[in-house]
Amino acid sequence: MQLPAKKHIFAIPGSLRSGSSNHAVLNFLKSMAPADIAFTIYDRLVDIPPFDPGNDHDRPHEAVSELRNFITNADAVIICTPEYAYGIPGQLKNALDWTVSSGSFTGKLTALITASTGGENAHEALKKVLGAIDANRPEEATVLISFIRSKMDGQGNITDEQTTDNLKAVLSTVINAIK
Ligand SMILES: Cc1cc2nc3c(=O)[nH]c(=O)nc-3n(C[C@H](O)[C@H](O)[C@H](O)COP(=O)(O)O)c2cc1C
């Protein structure tokens, strides 16, 4: 008898900061995921080179190839990001630009969590970017969490019940869609 392969969620944090609240949100989701779901939090965003259309071909920088493969092989992607200067953090946008030509996101179930002080601008901009790269982004898997830092304790635990409920709802939507 062959056991079904594990379903795989690939999570991309938009913050490079050590102790990031967006990393804490993804760690919370990972802790909530059932044992038969593999949940990988991407840790190489920092290694993605600046997007250069002149180098955007079948054999790009190794970190770009790896990122594209992670996305392609995942059953679902979760992006969780802050807003910087009223926009998408540069390194996250840069990474997404590398996926335009590869079509890695085409039809890919993608949840969007913007966890920031305000976050409305990055959230709206990311909806457009995900639309441009043809991601499948259900509204039920799209959530804006403003004042994120006031909703966590010093250890990165989410202390706000509404926020944990919203995050659990996002995770359920993703898992139900891929099972
Ligand atoms: C350079 C910089 C610019 C920022 N600009 C914004 C902003 O425009 N809107 C916003 O909601 N938060 C802004 N913030 C606050 C971040 O949302 C907040 O620090 C958030 O916790 C960062 O996410 P992280 O904890 O995952 O690193 C900014 C933070 C930095 C460092």
JSON list of N, CA, C and O in Angstrom, two decimals, residues 138-163:
[
{"chain": "A", "resi": 138, "resn": "PRO", "atom": "N", "xyz": [-7.79, 33.07, -2.67]},
{"chain": "A", "resi": 138, "resn": "PRO", "atom": "CA", "xyz": [-9.16, 33.18, -2.17]},
{"chain": "A", "resi": 138, "resn": "PRO", "atom": "C", "xyz": [-9.29, 34.33, -1.18]},
{"chain": "A", "resi": 138, "resn": "PRO", "atom": "O", "xyz": [-8.37, 34.56, -0.38]},
{"chain": "A", "resi": 139, "resn": "GLU", "atom": "N", "xyz": [-10.39, 35.03, -1.20]},
{"chain": "A", "resi": 139, "resn": "GLU", "atom": "CA", "xyz": [-10.63, 36.13, -0.24]},
{"chain": "A", "resi": 139, "resn": "GLU", "atom": "C", "xyz": [-10.56, 35.62, 1.19]},
{"chain": "A", "resi": 139, "resn": "GLU", "atom": "O", "xyz": [-10.09, 36.31, 2.09]},
{"chain": "A", "resi": 140, "resn": "GLU", "atom": "N", "xyz": [-11.03, 34.37, 1.42]},
{"chain": "A", "resi": 140, "resn": "GLU", "atom": "CA", "xyz": [-11.03, 33.82, 2.79]},
{"chain": "A", "resi": 140, "resn": "GLU", "atom": "C", "xyz": [-9.60, 33.53, 3.27]},
{"chain": "A", "resi": 140, "resn": "GLU", "atom": "O", "xyz": [-9.41, 33.24, 4.45]},
{"chain": "A", "resi": 141, "resn": "ALA", "atom": "N", "xyz": [-8.67, 33.56, 2.36]},
{"chain": "A", "resi": 141, "resn": "ALA", "atom": "CA", "xyz": [-7.26, 33.33, 2.74]},
{"chain": "A", "resi": 141, "resn": "ALA", "atom": "C", "xyz": [-6.47, 34.62, 2.59]},
{"chain": "A", "resi": 141, "resn": "ALA", "atom": "O", "xyz": [-5.26, 34.60, 2.32]},
{"chain": "A", "resi": 142, "resn": "THR", "atom": "N", "xyz": [-7.15, 35.74, 2.73]},
{"chain": "A", "resi": 142, "resn": "THR", "atom": "CA", "xyz": [-6.51, 37.05, 2.58]},
{"chain": "A", "resi": 142, "resn": "THR", "atom": "C", "xyz": [-6.84, 37.87, 3.82]},
{"chain": "A", "resi": 142, "resn": "THR", "atom": "O", "xyz": [-8.01, 38.15, 4.09]},
{"chain": "A", "resi": 143, "resn": "VAL", "atom": "N", "xyz": [-5.83, 38.22, 4.61]},
{"chain": "A", "resi": 143, "resn": "VAL", "atom": "CA", "xyz": [-6.14, 38.94, 5.85]},
{"chain": "A", "resi": 143, "resn": "VAL", "atom": "C", "xyz": [-5.09, 40.02, 6.12]},
{"chain": "A", "resi": 143, "resn": "VAL", "atom": "O", "xyz": [-3.90, 39.83, 5.90]},
{"chain": "A", "resi": 144, "resn": "LEU", "atom": "N", "xyz": [-5.61, 41.15, 6.56]},
{"chain": "A", "resi": 144, "resn": "LEU", "atom": "CA", "xyz": [-4.77, 42.27, 6.98]},
{"chain": "A", "resi": 144, "resn": "LEU", "atom": "C", "xyz": [-4.80, 42.33, 8.50]},
{"chain": "A", "resi": 144, "resn": "LEU", "atom": "O", "xyz": [-5.88, 42.41, 9.09]},
{"chain": "A", "resi": 145, "resn": "ILE", "atom": "N", "xyz": [-3.62, 42.27, 9.12]},
{"chain": "A", "resi": 145, "resn": "ILE", "atom": "CA", "xyz": [-3.54, 42.40, 10.58]},
{"chain": "A", "resi": 145, "resn": "ILE", "atom": "C", "xyz": [-2.77, 43.68, 10.89]},
{"chain": "A", "resi": 145, "resn": "ILE", "atom": "O", "xyz": [-1.55, 43.74, 10.73]},
{"chain": "A", "resi": 146, "resn": "SER", "atom": "N", "xyz": [-3.50, 44.70, 11.27]},
{"chain": "A", "resi": 146, "resn": "SER", "atom": "CA", "xyz": [-2.85, 45.97, 11.63]},
{"chain": "A", "resi": 146, "resn": "SER", "atom": "C", "xyz": [-2.43, 45.92, 13.10]},
{"chain": "A", "resi": 146, "resn": "SER", "atom": "O", "xyz": [-2.94, 45.10, 13.87]},
{"chain": "A", "resi": 147, "resn": "PHE", "atom": "N", "xyz": [-1.51, 46.77, 13.47]},
{"chain": "A", "resi": 147, "resn": "PHE", "atom": "CA", "xyz": [-0.99, 46.87, 14.86]},
{"chain": "A", "resi": 147, "resn": "PHE", "atom": "C", "xyz": [-0.49, 45.51, 15.36]},
{"chain": "A", "resi": 147, "resn": "PHE", "atom": "O", "xyz": [-0.73, 45.12, 16.50]},
{"chain": "A", "resi": 148, "resn": "ILE", "atom": "N", "xyz": [0.19, 44.79, 14.46]},
{"chain": "A", "resi": 148, "resn": "ILE", "atom": "CA", "xyz": [0.59, 43.42, 14.77]},
{"chain": "A", "resi": 148, "resn": "ILE", "atom": "C", "xyz": [1.40, 43.34, 16.06]},
{"chain": "A", "resi": 148, "resn": "ILE", "atom": "O", "xyz": [1.22, 42.42, 16.87]},
{"chain": "A", "resi": 149, "resn": "ARG", "atom": "N", "xyz": [2.28, 44.32, 16.28]},
{"chain": "A", "resi": 149, "resn": "ARG", "atom": "CA", "xyz": [3.18, 44.16, 17.45]},
{"chain": "A", "resi": 149, "resn": "ARG", "atom": "C", "xyz": [2.41, 44.26, 18.76]},
{"chain": "A", "resi": 149, "resn": "ARG", "atom": "O", "xyz": [2.83, 43.69, 19.76]},
{"chain": "A", "resi": 150, "resn": "SER", "atom": "N", "xyz": [1.28, 44.98, 18.75]},
{"chain": "A", "resi": 150, "resn": "SER", "atom": "CA", "xyz": [0.49, 45.08, 19.98]},
{"chain": "A", "resi": 150, "resn": "SER", "atom": "C", "xyz": [-0.34, 43.82, 20.21]},
{"chain": "A", "resi": 150, "resn": "SER", "atom": "O", "xyz": [-1.00, 43.67, 21.24]},
{"chain": "A", "resi": 151, "resn": "LYS", "atom": "N", "xyz": [-0.31, 42.92, 19.24]},
{"chain": "A", "resi": 151, "resn": "LYS", "atom": "CA", "xyz": [-1.09, 41.69, 19.35]},
{"chain": "A", "resi": 151, "resn": "LYS", "atom": "C", "xyz": [-0.22, 40.49, 19.69]},
{"chain": "A", "resi": 151, "resn": "LYS", "atom": "O", "xyz": [-0.64, 39.34, 19.57]},
{"chain": "A", "resi": 152, "resn": "MET", "atom": "N", "xyz": [1.03, 40.79, 20.08]},
{"chain": "A", "resi": 152, "resn": "MET", "atom": "CA", "xyz": [1.98, 39.73, 20.44]},
{"chain": "A", "resi": 152, "resn": "MET", "atom": "C", "xyz": [2.65, 40.08, 21.74]},
{"chain": "A", "resi": 152, "resn": "MET", "atom": "O", "xyz": [2.77, 41.26, 22.09]},
{"chain": "A", "resi": 153, "resn": "ASP", "atom": "N", "xyz": [3.15, 39.03, 22.42]},
{"chain": "A", "resi": 153, "resn": "ASP", "atom": "CA", "xyz": [3.96, 39.30, 23.61]},
{"chain": "A", "resi": 153, "resn": "ASP", "atom": "C", "xyz": [5.45, 39.33, 23.21]},
{"chain": "A", "resi": 153, "resn": "ASP", "atom": "O", "xyz": [5.78, 39.15, 22.03]},
{"chain": "A", "resi": 154, "resn": "GLY", "atom": "N", "xyz": [6.30, 39.53, 24.17]},
{"chain": "A", "resi": 154, "resn": "GLY", "atom": "CA", "xyz": [7.73, 39.67, 23.90]},
{"chain": "A", "resi": 154, "resn": "GLY", "atom": "C", "xyz": [8.38, 38.41, 23.36]},
{"chain": "A", "resi": 154, "resn": "GLY", "atom": "O", "xyz": [9.47, 38.46, 22.78]},
{"chain": "A", "resi": 155, "resn": "GLN", "atom": "N", "xyz": [7.71, 37.28, 23.53]},
{"chain": "A", "resi": 155, "resn": "GLN", "atom": "CA", "xyz": [8.26, 36.00, 23.04]},
{"chain": "A", "resi": 155, "resn": "GLN", "atom": "C", "xyz": [7.75, 35.66, 21.64]},
{"chain": "A", "resi": 155, "resn": "GLN", "atom": "O", "xyz": [8.02, 34.58, 21.12]},
{"chain": "A", "resi": 156, "resn": "GLY", "atom": "N", "xyz": [6.95, 36.55, 21.06]},
{"chain": "A", "resi": 156, "resn": "GLY", "atom": "CA", "xyz": [6.42, 36.28, 19.71]},
{"chain": "A", "resi": 156, "resn": "GLY", "atom": "C", "xyz": [5.15, 35.45, 19.72]},
{"chain": "A", "resi": 156, "resn": "GLY", "atom": "O", "xyz": [4.72, 34.98, 18.66]},
{"chain": "A", "resi": 157, "resn": "ASN", "atom": "N", "xyz": [4.54, 35.30, 20.89]},
{"chain": "A", "resi": 157, "resn": "ASN", "atom": "CA", "xyz": [3.25, 34.59, 20.93]},
{"chain": "A", "resi": 157, "resn": "ASN", "atom": "C", "xyz": [2.14, 35.58, 20.61]},
{"chain": "A", "resi": 157, "resn": "ASN", "atom": "O", "xyz": [2.15, 36.72, 21.09]},
{"chain": "A", "resi": 158, "resn": "ILE", "atom": "N", "xyz": [1.18, 35.13, 19.80]},
{"chain": "A", "resi": 158, "resn": "ILE", "atom": "CA", "xyz": [0.06, 36.01, 19.46]},
{"chain": "A", "resi": 158, "resn": "ILE", "atom": "C", "xyz": [-0.93, 35.98, 20.62]},
{"chain": "A", "resi": 158, "resn": "ILE", "atom": "O", "xyz": [-1.41, 34.92, 21.03]},
{"chain": "A", "resi": 159, "resn": "THR", "atom": "N", "xyz": [-1.20, 37.16, 21.14]},
{"chain": "A", "resi": 159, "resn": "THR", "atom": "CA", "xyz": [-2.02, 37.24, 22.35]},
{"chain": "A", "resi": 159, "resn": "THR", "atom": "C", "xyz": [-3.44, 37.72, 22.06]},
{"chain": "A", "resi": 159, "resn": "THR", "atom": "O", "xyz": [-4.29, 37.70, 22.95]},
{"chain": "A", "resi": 160, "resn": "ASP", "atom": "N", "xyz": [-3.70, 38.14, 20.85]},
{"chain": "A", "resi": 160, "resn": "ASP", "atom": "CA", "xyz": [-5.02, 38.68, 20.50]},
{"chain": "A", "resi": 160, "resn": "ASP", "atom": "C", "xyz": [-5.88, 37.56, 19.90]},
{"chain": "A", "resi": 160, "resn": "ASP", "atom": "O", "xyz": [-5.52, 36.96, 18.88]},
{"chain": "A", "resi": 161, "resn": "GLU", "atom": "N", "xyz": [-7.02, 37.30, 20.55]},
{"chain": "A", "resi": 161, "resn": "GLU", "atom": "CA", "xyz": [-7.84, 36.16, 20.17]},
{"chain": "A", "resi": 161, "resn": "GLU", "atom": "C", "xyz": [-8.42, 36.29, 18.76]},
{"chain": "A", "resi": 161, "resn": "GLU", "atom": "O", "xyz": [-8.45, 35.33, 18.00]},
{"chain": "A", "resi": 162, "resn": "GLN", "atom": "N", "xyz": [-8.85, 37.51, 18.43]},
{"chain": "A", "resi": 162, "resn": "GLN", "atom": "CA", "xyz": [-9.40, 37.72, 17.08]},
{"chain": "A", "resi": 162, "resn": "GLN", "atom": "C", "xyz": [-8.35, 37.40, 16.01]},
{"chain": "A", "resi": 162, "resn": "GLN", "atom": "O", "xyz": [-8.64, 36.81, 14.96]},
{"chain": "A", "resi": 163, "resn": "THR", "atom": "N", "xyz": [-7.11, 37.78, 16.31]},
{"chain": "A", "resi": 163, "resn": "THR", "atom": "CA", "xyz": [-6.02, 37.52, 15.35]},
{"chain": "A", "resi": 163, "resn": "THR", "atom": "C", "xyz": [-5.76, 36.03, 15.22]},
{"chain": "A", "resi": 163, "resn": "THR", "atom": "O", "xyz": [-5.61, 35.51, 14.09]}
]
